[in-house]
């Protein structure tokens, strides 16, 4: 293992985050606060408790997941796409680093950043609603697993994309809608039966449900299923990445 | 001594179907400065990119100090430093950060003394806290060289390092290159400034259309392919080459004030003695005479132009 290289790339990526502190940290906090104002205060006052939790508190796990998913994907995709775009990727390709090390460094940095954002949102939410987390270890575990999985997805996206439009496409048109429809703002039990069934095809449902369980001990689907699905996505992403690198696809001509 | 770099039957077909390298065989000696010459699109960058791991080969093998670049890529790449042809740098990193990054990337522990020395050698020390985006093109080129040297490579590839670089930087660069060579670093250089190869190189290779068409010791090459010219400055200008001398292939130059005689240094007889006798007989007197050796450039142009 070339640990010096992993460290170098990781630190480089984290320094990039540091330079764009406003965009990386302030904007998710701001948008979360807006969600609270709109959904929590304005609409939430008309909604009774959901599953025995006040609506404001109910949406917190979903809001964190929403940011976590989009941030992980866009951080990781940008992190690898940008050097490809500018050509500075030549240095990484010419260095004595394996694909595994490249993935660990880029995905690790992207996941770290989105976990930080997730925790900051959690702290922000705490200002609006009282929170009491029933399973903090599970909460952190879900946070990390999801961040890593979606950073892997973002990494794949960053390798696949050959223009900025494609780079924006997935977080904006796939991940965000799935997160919205995956029960960020409602319990899927509130849906008519037909839509409940449809929703079960949305992978994000399992992530949000499991994450919410770690907060309030309640879930739309069983916690075992959530854990299983989370690992399944992780394994799928890892498989895709190892396939990509076996073929050298899109990184080396 | 075993060669530091051994390329065997290397070929490259790009996805577009373009055959960029056609069975390259080349050995680079330890510690030499090898100049790779060739017209645009000859395959120089492709060859270097394969050796450095940026482009995958379609066939053939390359070993760096005995390490196969595919099977034993870590050991092979750790020995190599590359200054790419294109000026590609990050924008918002500082010089100091980017050079230290390169060292780490190549698996070397932090060593500020080495990075400091590299930056000082390249006159970049004053700029170490500058963001890359604020540097001029020539400065960025220096940064790329510094990045390539940060991990103390044993083999250095310079892909047209002097394109768009002013005289001072070029001189700096060659000073650094010579010093590296003194410490035993092998240097492979591509350039379109043939005088550079002529000045610096120990050996010269010419690549054209994806094939190596010549590899030769520089001095040997200049001796073998170099033609010499004897230039006679005449006391009295001539209208035309006199009939009696027509067979000698003389050319009249500079308004009839010079006669130019081209001969082959390798030939058994250069014909100079006979020529001078004939000139005397024809009553042609001259004020001065001079000889000129053709440059590597002339040799190169002849080689690449020649239908192969
Ligand atoms: N990614 C690519 N896909 C298809 N063809 C390519 C690719 N890269 C290079 N080529 C082609 O391969 C040939 C060799 O290119 P290369 O860059 O190696 O030439 P070069 O000798 O470095 O030229 P120059 O002196 O202009 O730098 C060129 O005809 C080029 O168009
Ligand atoms: Mg080139």
Coordinates of C-alpha atoms and ligand atoms in Angstrom, one line a residue:
Chain A
X1 CA 0.0 0.0 0.0
X2 CA 1.3 3.4 -0.9
X3 CA 0.0 5.2 2.2
X4 CA 1.9 8.4 1.3
X5 CA 0.0 8.6 -1.9
X6 CA -3.4 8.0 -0.3
X7 CA -2.6 10.7 2.3
X8 CA -1.4 13.1 -0.4
X9 CA -4.6 12.7 -2.5
X10 CA -6.9 12.8 0.6
X11 CA -5.3 15.9 1.9
X12 CA -5.4 17.5 -1.6
X13 CA -9.1 16.8 -1.8
X14 CA -9.8 18.1 1.8
X15 CA -7.8 21.3 1.0
X16 CA -10.1 21.8 -2.0
X17 CA -13.1 21.5 0.4
X18 CA -11.4 24.0 2.7
X19 CA -11.1 26.5 -0.1
X20 CA -14.7 26.2 -1.0
X21 CA -15.9 26.3 2.6
X22 CA -18.9 28.5 1.8
X23 CA -20.2 26.3 -0.9
X24 CA -19.4 23.1 0.9
X25 CA -20.7 23.9 4.4
X26 CA -22.8 27.0 4.4
X27 CA -25.0 26.2 1.6
X28 CA -26.3 22.8 2.9
X29 CA -26.8 24.4 6.3
X30 CA -28.8 27.2 4.7
X31 CA -30.9 24.9 2.6
X32 CA -31.6 22.7 5.6
X33 CA -32.7 25.7 7.6
X34 CA -35.0 26.6 4.8
X35 CA -36.5 23.2 4.8
X36 CA -37.2 23.5 8.5
X37 CA -38.9 26.8 8.1
X38 CA -41.0 25.6 5.2
X39 CA -41.8 22.0 6.2
X40 CA -41.2 22.1 9.9
X41 CA -42.8 25.3 10.9
X42 CA -45.2 26.3 8.2
X43 CA -46.6 22.9 7.1
X44 CA -45.6 20.9 10.2
X45 CA -47.8 22.9 12.4
X46 CA -50.8 21.5 10.5
X47 CA -49.5 18.0 10.6
X48 CA -50.0 15.9 13.6
X49 CA -47.3 13.7 14.9
X50 CA -46.0 11.1 12.6
X51 CA -45.5 7.7 14.2
X52 CA -45.5 9.4 17.6
X53 CA -42.8 11.9 16.7
X54 CA -43.4 15.6 16.1
X55 CA -43.2 16.4 12.4
X56 CA -40.3 18.8 12.8
X57 CA -38.2 16.0 14.4
X58 CA -39.5 13.4 12.0
X59 CA -38.0 15.0 8.9
X60 CA -34.5 15.5 10.5
X61 CA -33.1 12.0 9.4
X62 CA -34.6 12.5 5.9
X63 CA -33.1 15.9 5.6
X64 CA -29.7 14.7 6.6
X65 CA -29.9 11.8 4.2
X66 CA -31.0 14.1 1.4
X67 CA -27.9 16.2 1.8
X68 CA -25.7 13.2 2.5
X69 CA -26.7 11.5 -0.8
X70 CA -26.4 14.5 -3.0
X71 CA -23.2 15.7 -1.4
X72 CA -21.5 12.4 -1.5
X73 CA -22.3 11.9 -5.2
X74 CA -21.4 15.4 -6.3
X75 CA -18.2 15.6 -4.2
X76 CA -16.8 12.4 -5.4
X77 CA -17.8 12.8 -9.0
X78 CA -16.3 16.3 -9.2
X79 CA -13.2 15.2 -7.4
X80 CA -12.2 12.7 -10.1
X81 CA -13.9 14.4 -13.0
X82 CA -12.1 17.7 -12.6
X83 CA -8.5 16.4 -12.9
X84 CA -9.6 14.4 -15.9
X85 CA -11.1 17.5 -17.4
X86 CA -8.0 19.7 -16.8
X87 CA -5.5 17.0 -17.6
X88 CA -3.8 17.0 -14.1
X89 CA -4.9 13.3 -13.8
X90 CA -1.7 12.5 -15.7
X91 CA 0.2 12.7 -12.5
X92 CA -2.0 10.2 -10.6
X93 CA -1.9 7.8 -13.5
X94 CA 1.9 8.0 -13.7
X95 CA 2.4 7.5 -10.0
X96 CA 3.0 4.2 -8.3
X97 CA -0.5 3.9 -7.0
X98 CA -3.1 1.2 -7.6
X99 CA -6.7 1.7 -8.5
X100 CA -7.7 0.6 -5.0
X101 CA -5.5 3.4 -3.5
X102 CA -7.0 5.9 -5.9
X103 CA -10.5 4.9 -4.9
X104 CA -9.7 4.9 -1.2
X105 CA -8.3 8.4 -1.3
X106 CA -10.9 10.1 -3.5
X107 CA -13.9 8.3 -2.1
X108 CA -12.6 8.6 1.5
X109 CA -12.2 12.4 1.1
X110 CA -15.7 12.8 -0.5
X111 CA -17.3 10.7 2.2
X112 CA -15.5 12.5 5.0
X113 CA -16.8 15.8 3.6
X114 CA -20.4 14.7 3.3
X115 CA -20.3 13.1 6.8
X116 CA -19.2 16.4 8.1
X117 CA -22.0 18.1 6.3
X118 CA -24.4 15.5 7.8
X119 CA -23.2 16.2 11.3
X120 CA -23.4 19.9 10.8
X121 CA -27.0 19.6 9.6
X122 CA -27.7 17.5 12.6
X123 CA -26.4 20.2 14.9
X124 CA -28.4 22.8 13.0
X125 CA -31.5 20.8 13.3
X126 CA -30.9 20.6 17.0
X127 CA -31.4 24.3 17.1
X128 CA -34.9 24.0 15.7
X129 CA -36.2 20.8 17.3
X130 CA -35.3 18.8 20.4
X131 CA -33.5 15.6 19.3
X132 CA -32.8 12.5 21.1
X133 CA -31.0 9.8 19.3
X134 CA -31.9 6.3 20.4
X135 CA -29.2 4.3 18.6
X136 CA -26.2 6.7 18.1
X137 CA -23.8 4.0 17.1
X138 CA -26.2 2.8 14.4
X139 CA -26.8 6.3 13.4
X140 CA -23.1 6.9 12.8
X141 CA -22.8 3.6 11.0
X142 CA -25.6 4.4 8.6
X143 CA -24.2 7.8 8.1
X144 CA -20.8 6.4 7.1
X145 CA -22.0 3.5 5.1
X146 CA -24.3 5.7 3.1
X147 CA -21.7 8.3 2.6
X148 CA -19.2 5.8 1.3
X149 CA -21.7 4.0 -0.9
X150 CA -22.8 7.2 -2.6
X151 CA -19.3 8.6 -2.9
X152 CA -18.5 5.4 -4.8
X153 CA -21.5 6.0 -7.0
X154 CA -20.2 9.6 -7.5
X155 CA -16.8 8.3 -8.3
X156 CA -18.3 6.0 -11.0
X157 CA -20.2 9.0 -12.3
X158 CA -17.1 11.1 -12.4
X159 CA -15.3 8.5 -14.5
X160 CA -18.2 7.9 -16.8
X161 CA -19.1 11.6 -17.4
X162 CA -17.4 13.3 -20.4
X163 CA -19.0 16.6 -19.8
X164 CA -20.3 18.8 -17.0
X165 CA -23.9 18.2 -17.9
X166 CA -23.7 14.5 -17.3
X167 CA -21.9 15.3 -14.0
X168 CA -24.9 17.3 -12.8
X169 CA -27.4 15.0 -14.3
X170 CA -27.3 12.2 -11.7
X171 CA -27.4 14.1 -8.4
X172 CA -30.0 16.5 -9.7
X173 CA -32.3 14.3 -11.7
X174 CA -31.8 10.9 -10.0
X175 CA -30.6 11.2 -6.5
X176 CA -32.6 14.2 -5.4
X177 CA -36.0 12.9 -6.7
X178 CA -35.4 9.5 -5.2
X179 CA -34.5 11.1 -1.9
X180 CA -37.6 13.2 -1.9
X181 CA -39.8 10.3 -2.9
X182 CA -38.1 8.0 -0.5
X183 CA -39.8 9.3 2.5
X184 CA -37.6 12.2 3.5
X185 CA -40.7 14.2 4.4
X186 CA -43.3 11.6 5.0
X187 CA -43.7 8.1 6.3
X188 CA -44.5 5.8 3.4
X189 CA -47.4 4.5 5.5
X190 CA -49.1 7.7 4.7
X191 CA -49.3 6.8 1.0
X192 CA -52.1 4.9 -0.7
X193 CA -51.3 1.2 -0.9
X194 CA -50.4 1.2 -4.6
X195 CA -47.8 3.9 -4.1
X196 CA -46.5 2.2 -1.1
X197 CA -45.6 -0.8 -3.2
X198 CA -44.1 1.4 -5.9
X199 CA -42.0 3.2 -3.3
X200 CA -40.4 -0.1 -2.2
X201 CA -38.6 -0.1 -5.5
X202 CA -36.9 3.1 -4.5
X203 CA -33.6 2.1 -2.9
X204 CA -33.4 5.3 -0.9
X205 CA -36.4 4.3 1.1
X206 CA -34.3 1.7 2.9
X207 CA -31.6 4.1 3.7
X208 CA -33.9 6.7 5.1
X209 CA -36.0 4.2 7.0
X210 CA -33.0 2.7 8.6
X211 CA -31.5 6.0 9.5
X212 CA -34.8 7.2 11.0
X213 CA -34.9 4.0 13.0
X214 CA -31.6 4.9 14.6
X215 CA -33.1 8.2 15.8
X216 CA -36.6 7.2 16.9
X217 CA -36.7 3.4 17.0
X218 CA -39.3 3.3 14.2
X219 CA -39.0 2.4 10.6
X220 CA -41.1 2.0 7.5
X221 CA -39.3 -1.3 6.6
X222 CA -37.6 -3.6 9.0
X223 CA -34.2 -2.6 10.2
X224 CA -32.6 -5.8 9.0
X225 CA -33.8 -5.1 5.5
X226 CA -32.4 -1.6 5.7
X227 CA -29.0 -2.8 6.8
X228 CA -29.0 -5.5 4.1
X229 CA -29.9 -3.1 1.3
X230 CA -27.3 -0.6 2.4
X231 CA -24.6 -3.2 2.2
X232 CA -26.0 -4.4 -1.1
X233 CA -25.6 -1.0 -2.7
X234 CA -22.1 -0.8 -1.3
X235 CA -21.2 -4.1 -2.8
X236 CA -22.8 -3.3 -6.2
X237 CA -20.8 0.0 -6.3
X238 CA -17.6 -1.8 -5.4
X239 CA -18.3 -4.4 -8.1
X240 CA -18.9 -1.8 -10.7
X241 CA -15.7 0.0 -9.8
X242 CA -13.5 -3.1 -9.9
X243 CA -15.0 -3.9 -13.2
X244 CA -14.2 -0.4 -14.5
X245 CA -10.7 -0.7 -13.4
X246 CA -10.2 -4.1 -14.7
X247 CA -10.9 -2.8 -18.2
X248 CA -9.0 0.5 -17.6
X249 CA -12.1 2.2 -18.8
X250 CA -12.0 5.9 -19.5
X251 CA -8.9 6.7 -17.4
X252 CA -6.2 5.3 -19.6
X253 CA -6.4 5.5 -23.3
Chain B
X1 CA 25.6 -2.8 -17.7
X2 CA 22.0 -3.6 -18.3
X3 CA 19.9 -0.9 -19.9
X4 CA 17.8 1.3 -17.6
X5 CA 15.0 1.2 -20.1
X6 CA 14.2 -1.6 -22.4
X7 CA 11.4 -1.4 -24.9
X8 CA 10.5 -4.5 -26.9
X9 CA 8.2 -4.6 -29.9
X10 CA 6.0 -1.9 -28.4
X11 CA 2.8 -1.0 -30.4
X12 CA -0.1 1.2 -29.8
X13 CA -3.4 1.3 -31.7
X14 CA -5.7 4.0 -30.3
X15 CA -9.4 3.4 -30.0
X16 CA -9.9 5.5 -33.1
X17 CA -8.0 2.7 -35.0
X18 CA -5.0 4.9 -35.4
X19 CA -1.7 3.0 -35.4
X20 CA 0.5 5.4 -33.4
X21 CA 3.4 3.1 -32.6
X22 CA 4.5 0.2 -34.8
X23 CA 6.8 -2.3 -33.1
X24 CA 9.2 0.0 -31.3
X25 CA 12.5 -1.5 -30.0
X26 CA 14.7 0.8 -28.0
X27 CA 17.2 0.5 -25.2
X28 CA 18.3 3.5 -23.1
X29 CA 21.6 3.3 -21.3
X30 CA 22.0 4.1 -17.7
X31 CA 22.8 7.7 -17.1
X32 CA 22.7 8.9 -20.7
X33 CA 20.8 11.8 -22.1
X34 CA 18.8 10.5 -25.0
X35 CA 17.2 12.9 -27.4
X36 CA 14.1 11.6 -29.2
X37 CA 13.4 13.6 -32.3
X38 CA 10.5 13.4 -34.7
X39 CA 8.0 15.5 -36.5
X40 CA 4.6 16.4 -35.0
X41 CA 2.4 13.3 -34.6
X42 CA 5.4 10.9 -34.9
X43 CA 4.4 9.2 -31.6
X44 CA 6.9 10.7 -29.2
X45 CA 4.3 11.6 -26.5
X46 CA 2.5 8.3 -27.0
X47 CA 5.7 6.4 -26.4
X48 CA 6.5 8.4 -23.3
X49 CA 2.9 8.1 -22.0
X50 CA 3.0 4.3 -22.3
X51 CA 6.3 4.1 -20.4
X52 CA 4.9 6.3 -17.7
X53 CA 1.6 4.5 -17.3
X54 CA -0.7 7.1 -18.7
X55 CA -1.6 5.2 -21.8
X56 CA -2.0 1.4 -22.1
X57 CA 0.2 -0.4 -24.7
X58 CA -1.5 -2.5 -27.3
X59 CA 1.4 -4.9 -27.5
X60 CA 5.0 -5.4 -26.5
X61 CA 6.8 -4.9 -23.2
X62 CA 8.7 -2.2 -21.4
X63 CA 11.0 -2.6 -18.4
X64 CA 12.4 0.2 -16.3
X65 CA 15.5 -0.9 -14.4
X66 CA 14.3 -4.5 -14.8
X67 CA 10.8 -3.9 -13.6
X68 CA 8.0 -4.6 -16.1
X69 CA 5.8 -1.5 -16.3
X70 CA 2.6 -3.6 -16.2
X71 CA 3.4 -6.4 -13.8
X72 CA 5.7 -4.5 -11.5
X73 CA 4.2 -1.1 -12.0
X74 CA 5.0 0.3 -8.6
X75 CA 8.7 -0.3 -8.7
X76 CA 8.8 0.9 -12.3
X77 CA 6.9 4.1 -11.9
X78 CA 8.6 5.0 -8.6
X79 CA 11.8 5.5 -10.6
X80 CA 10.3 7.7 -13.2
X81 CA 9.7 11.4 -13.3
X82 CA 7.6 13.0 -16.1
X83 CA 7.4 16.5 -17.3
X84 CA 4.5 16.4 -19.7
X85 CA 4.2 18.3 -22.9
X86 CA 1.0 20.0 -22.0
X87 CA 1.0 22.7 -19.3
X88 CA -1.5 21.3 -16.9
X89 CA -1.5 22.4 -13.3
X90 CA -4.0 22.9 -10.6
X91 CA -5.2 26.4 -10.1
X92 CA -5.6 27.2 -6.5
X93 CA -2.8 25.1 -5.0
X94 CA 0.4 26.8 -4.0
X95 CA 3.7 25.9 -5.5
X96 CA 4.9 24.5 -2.2
X97 CA 1.7 22.3 -1.7
X98 CA 1.7 20.9 -5.3
X99 CA 5.4 19.9 -5.2
X100 CA 5.0 18.2 -1.8
X101 CA 1.8 16.5 -3.2
X102 CA 3.8 15.0 -6.0
X103 CA 6.4 13.6 -3.6
X104 CA 3.7 12.0 -1.5
X105 CA 1.9 10.6 -4.5
X106 CA 5.1 8.8 -5.5
X107 CA 5.2 7.2 -2.1
X108 CA 8.0 9.2 -0.6
X109 CA 7.8 10.5 3.0
X110 CA 7.8 14.2 3.6
X111 CA 11.2 15.8 3.1
X112 CA 11.2 19.5 3.1
X113 CA 14.9 19.8 2.5
X114 CA 14.6 18.0 -0.8
X115 CA 11.6 20.0 -1.9
X116 CA 13.4 23.2 -0.9
X117 CA 16.4 22.3 -2.9
X118 CA 14.4 21.4 -6.0
X119 CA 12.5 24.7 -5.8
X120 CA 15.7 26.7 -5.3
X121 CA 17.4 24.9 -8.3
X122 CA 14.5 26.0 -10.5
X123 CA 14.4 29.5 -9.1
X124 CA 11.0 28.9 -7.7
X125 CA 11.8 29.4 -4.0
X126 CA 10.5 33.0 -4.0
X127 CA 7.2 31.8 -5.5
X128 CA 6.6 28.9 -3.1
X129 CA 3.5 30.5 -1.6
X130 CA 2.0 31.7 -4.8
X131 CA -1.1 30.1 -6.2
X132 CA -0.4 28.3 -9.5
X133 CA -3.0 30.3 -11.3
X134 CA -1.0 33.5 -10.7
X135 CA 2.2 32.1 -12.4
X136 CA 3.2 32.8 -16.0
X137 CA 3.5 29.9 -18.4
X138 CA 7.3 29.6 -18.0
X139 CA 6.9 29.5 -14.2
X140 CA 4.3 26.8 -14.5
X141 CA 6.7 24.9 -16.7
X142 CA 9.3 25.1 -13.9
X143 CA 6.7 23.9 -11.4
X144 CA 6.0 20.9 -13.6
X145 CA 9.7 20.1 -13.6
X146 CA 9.9 20.6 -9.8
X147 CA 6.9 18.2 -9.4
X148 CA 8.7 15.6 -11.6
X149 CA 11.9 15.9 -9.5
X150 CA 10.2 15.9 -6.1
X151 CA 10.5 12.2 -5.6
X152 CA 14.1 12.0 -6.8
X153 CA 13.5 9.9 -9.9
X154 CA 16.2 7.9 -11.6
X155 CA 14.8 8.4 -15.0
X156 CA 13.4 11.7 -16.2
X157 CA 11.2 12.2 -19.2
X158 CA 11.1 15.7 -20.6
X159 CA 8.4 16.0 -23.3
X160 CA 9.2 19.2 -25.2
X161 CA 10.2 21.0 -22.0
X162 CA 11.4 24.1 -23.9
X163 CA 8.3 24.7 -26.1
X164 CA 7.4 28.4 -25.5
X165 CA 10.1 29.0 -23.0
X166 CA 12.4 32.0 -23.0
X167 CA 16.2 31.8 -23.3
X168 CA 16.9 32.3 -19.6
X169 CA 14.6 29.5 -18.5
X170 CA 16.0 27.3 -21.2
X171 CA 19.5 27.9 -19.8
X172 CA 18.3 27.3 -16.3
X173 CA 16.7 24.1 -17.4
X174 CA 19.7 22.7 -19.1
X175 CA 21.8 23.6 -16.1
X176 CA 19.5 21.5 -13.9
X177 CA 19.4 18.7 -16.5
X178 CA 23.2 18.5 -16.7
X179 CA 23.5 18.5 -12.9
X180 CA 20.9 15.7 -12.7
X181 CA 22.8 13.8 -15.3
X182 CA 26.0 14.1 -13.2
X183 CA 24.1 12.5 -10.3
X184 CA 23.4 9.5 -12.5
X185 CA 19.8 10.3 -13.6
X186 CA 19.0 9.1 -17.1
X187 CA 17.2 11.7 -19.2
X188 CA 15.0 11.2 -22.2
X189 CA 14.1 14.3 -24.0
X190 CA 12.0 15.2 -26.9
X191 CA 12.4 18.5 -28.6
X192 CA 11.8 20.3 -31.8
X193 CA 14.9 22.5 -31.2
X194 CA 17.5 20.4 -32.7
X195 CA 20.3 22.5 -31.5
X196 CA 19.3 21.4 -28.0
X197 CA 19.8 17.8 -28.9
X198 CA 23.0 18.7 -30.6
X199 CA 24.3 20.4 -27.5
X200 CA 23.1 18.0 -24.8
X201 CA 22.4 14.6 -26.1
X202 CA 24.7 11.6 -25.9
X203 CA 22.6 9.6 -28.3
X204 CA 19.8 10.6 -30.7
X205 CA 16.8 8.6 -31.8
X206 CA 14.5 9.6 -34.6
X207 CA 10.9 8.5 -34.7
X208 CA 8.7 9.0 -37.7
X209 CA 5.2 7.6 -38.3
X210 CA 5.3 5.4 -35.2
X211 CA 8.6 3.8 -36.1
X212 CA 12.1 4.3 -34.9
X213 CA 14.1 5.0 -38.0
X214 CA 17.4 5.7 -36.4
X215 CA 19.3 5.4 -33.1
X216 CA 22.8 6.6 -33.1
X217 CA 25.5 8.0 -30.9
X218 CA 25.3 11.7 -31.6
X219 CA 29.0 12.3 -32.4
X220 CA 29.0 9.2 -34.6
X221 CA 25.8 10.3 -36.3
X222 CA 27.2 13.7 -37.1
X223 CA 30.4 12.2 -38.4
X224 CA 28.6 9.6 -40.6
X225 CA 25.8 11.6 -42.0
X226 CA 27.3 14.9 -41.7
X227 CA 28.4 16.5 -45.0
X228 CA 31.1 19.0 -45.1
X229 CA 31.3 22.1 -47.2
X230 CA 34.3 23.9 -48.3
X231 CA 33.5 27.5 -49.0
X232 CA 36.0 29.6 -51.1
X233 CA 35.7 33.3 -51.0
X234 CA 36.9 34.5 -54.4
X235 CA 39.1 37.5 -55.0
X236 CA 37.2 38.3 -58.2
X237 CA 33.5 37.4 -58.6
X238 CA 32.6 34.9 -61.3
X239 CA 29.6 35.0 -63.7
X240 CA 29.4 31.2 -63.9
X241 CA 31.3 28.1 -62.8
X242 CA 34.1 27.7 -65.4
X243 CA 33.7 24.9 -67.9
X244 CA 36.8 23.1 -66.7
X245 CA 35.4 22.7 -63.3
X246 CA 31.9 21.8 -64.2
X247 CA 32.3 18.1 -63.3
X248 CA 33.2 18.8 -59.7
X249 CA 29.7 19.8 -58.6
X250 CA 30.6 23.3 -57.4
X251 CA 28.0 25.8 -56.6
X252 CA 28.3 29.5 -57.1
X253 CA 27.1 31.6 -54.1
X254 CA 26.7 35.1 -52.9
X255 CA 26.6 37.0 -56.3
X256 CA 29.4 34.9 -57.6
X257 CA 31.7 35.8 -54.7
X258 CA 31.9 32.3 -53.3
X259 CA 32.3 28.8 -54.6
X260 CA 30.9 26.0 -52.5
X261 CA 32.2 22.5 -52.6
X262 CA 30.3 19.8 -50.8
X263 CA 32.1 16.6 -49.9
X264 CA 31.6 13.5 -47.8
X265 CA 34.0 13.2 -44.9
X266 CA 33.7 9.5 -44.9
X267 CA 34.8 9.1 -48.5
X268 CA 38.1 7.6 -49.4
X269 CA 39.1 10.8 -51.3
X270 CA 37.5 14.1 -50.6
X271 CA 38.8 15.5 -53.8
X272 CA 40.0 18.7 -52.2
X273 CA 43.6 18.5 -53.4
X274 CA 42.5 17.9 -57.0
X275 CA 40.0 20.7 -56.8
X276 CA 42.5 23.2 -55.5
X277 CA 44.9 22.2 -58.4
X278 CA 42.2 22.8 -61.0
X279 CA 41.3 26.1 -59.5
X280 CA 44.9 27.2 -59.7
X281 CA 45.0 26.0 -63.3
X282 CA 41.8 28.0 -64.1
X283 CA 43.4 31.1 -62.7
X284 CA 40.9 31.5 -59.9
X285 CA 42.3 33.1 -56.9
X286 CA 40.6 33.3 -53.5
X287 CA 40.9 35.5 -50.4
X288 CA 39.7 33.2 -47.8
X289 CA 38.4 29.7 -47.2
X290 CA 36.2 28.1 -44.6
X291 CA 34.6 24.7 -43.9
X292 CA 31.2 24.0 -42.5
X293 CA 29.8 20.8 -41.0
X294 CA 26.1 20.2 -41.5
X295 CA 24.1 20.3 -38.3
X296 CA 21.9 17.7 -36.7
X297 CA 19.1 19.7 -38.0
X298 CA 20.1 19.1 -41.6
X299 CA 20.6 15.5 -40.9
X300 CA 17.2 15.2 -39.3
X301 CA 15.4 17.0 -42.1
X302 CA 17.0 14.7 -44.6
X303 CA 16.0 11.6 -42.7
X304 CA 12.4 12.5 -42.1
X305 CA 11.9 13.8 -45.7
X306 CA 13.4 10.7 -47.2
X307 CA 10.7 8.4 -48.5
X308 CA 10.9 5.3 -46.4
Ligands
LIG1 N1 -6.0 9.7 -27.6 C1 -5.8 9.5 -28.9 N2 -6.7 9.0 -29.7 C2 -6.4 8.8 -31.0 N3 -5.2 9.2 -31.6 C3 -4.3 9.8 -30.9 C4 -4.5 10.0 -29.5 N4 -3.4 10.6 -29.0 C5 -2.6 10.8 -30.0 N5 -3.1 10.3 -31.1 C6 -2.5 10.3 -32.5 O1 -1.3 9.5 -32.4 C7 -0.3 10.1 -33.2 C8 1.0 10.4 -32.3 O2 0.7 11.4 -31.4 P1 1.8 11.9 -30.3 O3 1.1 12.8 -29.4 O4 2.4 10.7 -29.7 O5 2.8 12.6 -31.3 P2 4.1 13.5 -30.9 O6 5.2 12.8 -31.6 O7 4.2 13.6 -29.5 O8 3.8 14.8 -31.6 P3 4.1 16.3 -31.2 O9 5.5 16.6 -31.7 O10 3.1 17.1 -31.9 O11 4.0 16.4 -29.7 C9 -0.9 11.4 -33.7 O12 -1.2 11.2 -35.1 C10 -2.1 11.7 -32.9 O13 -3.1 12.3 -33.6
LIG2 MG1 4.1 15.2 -28.2

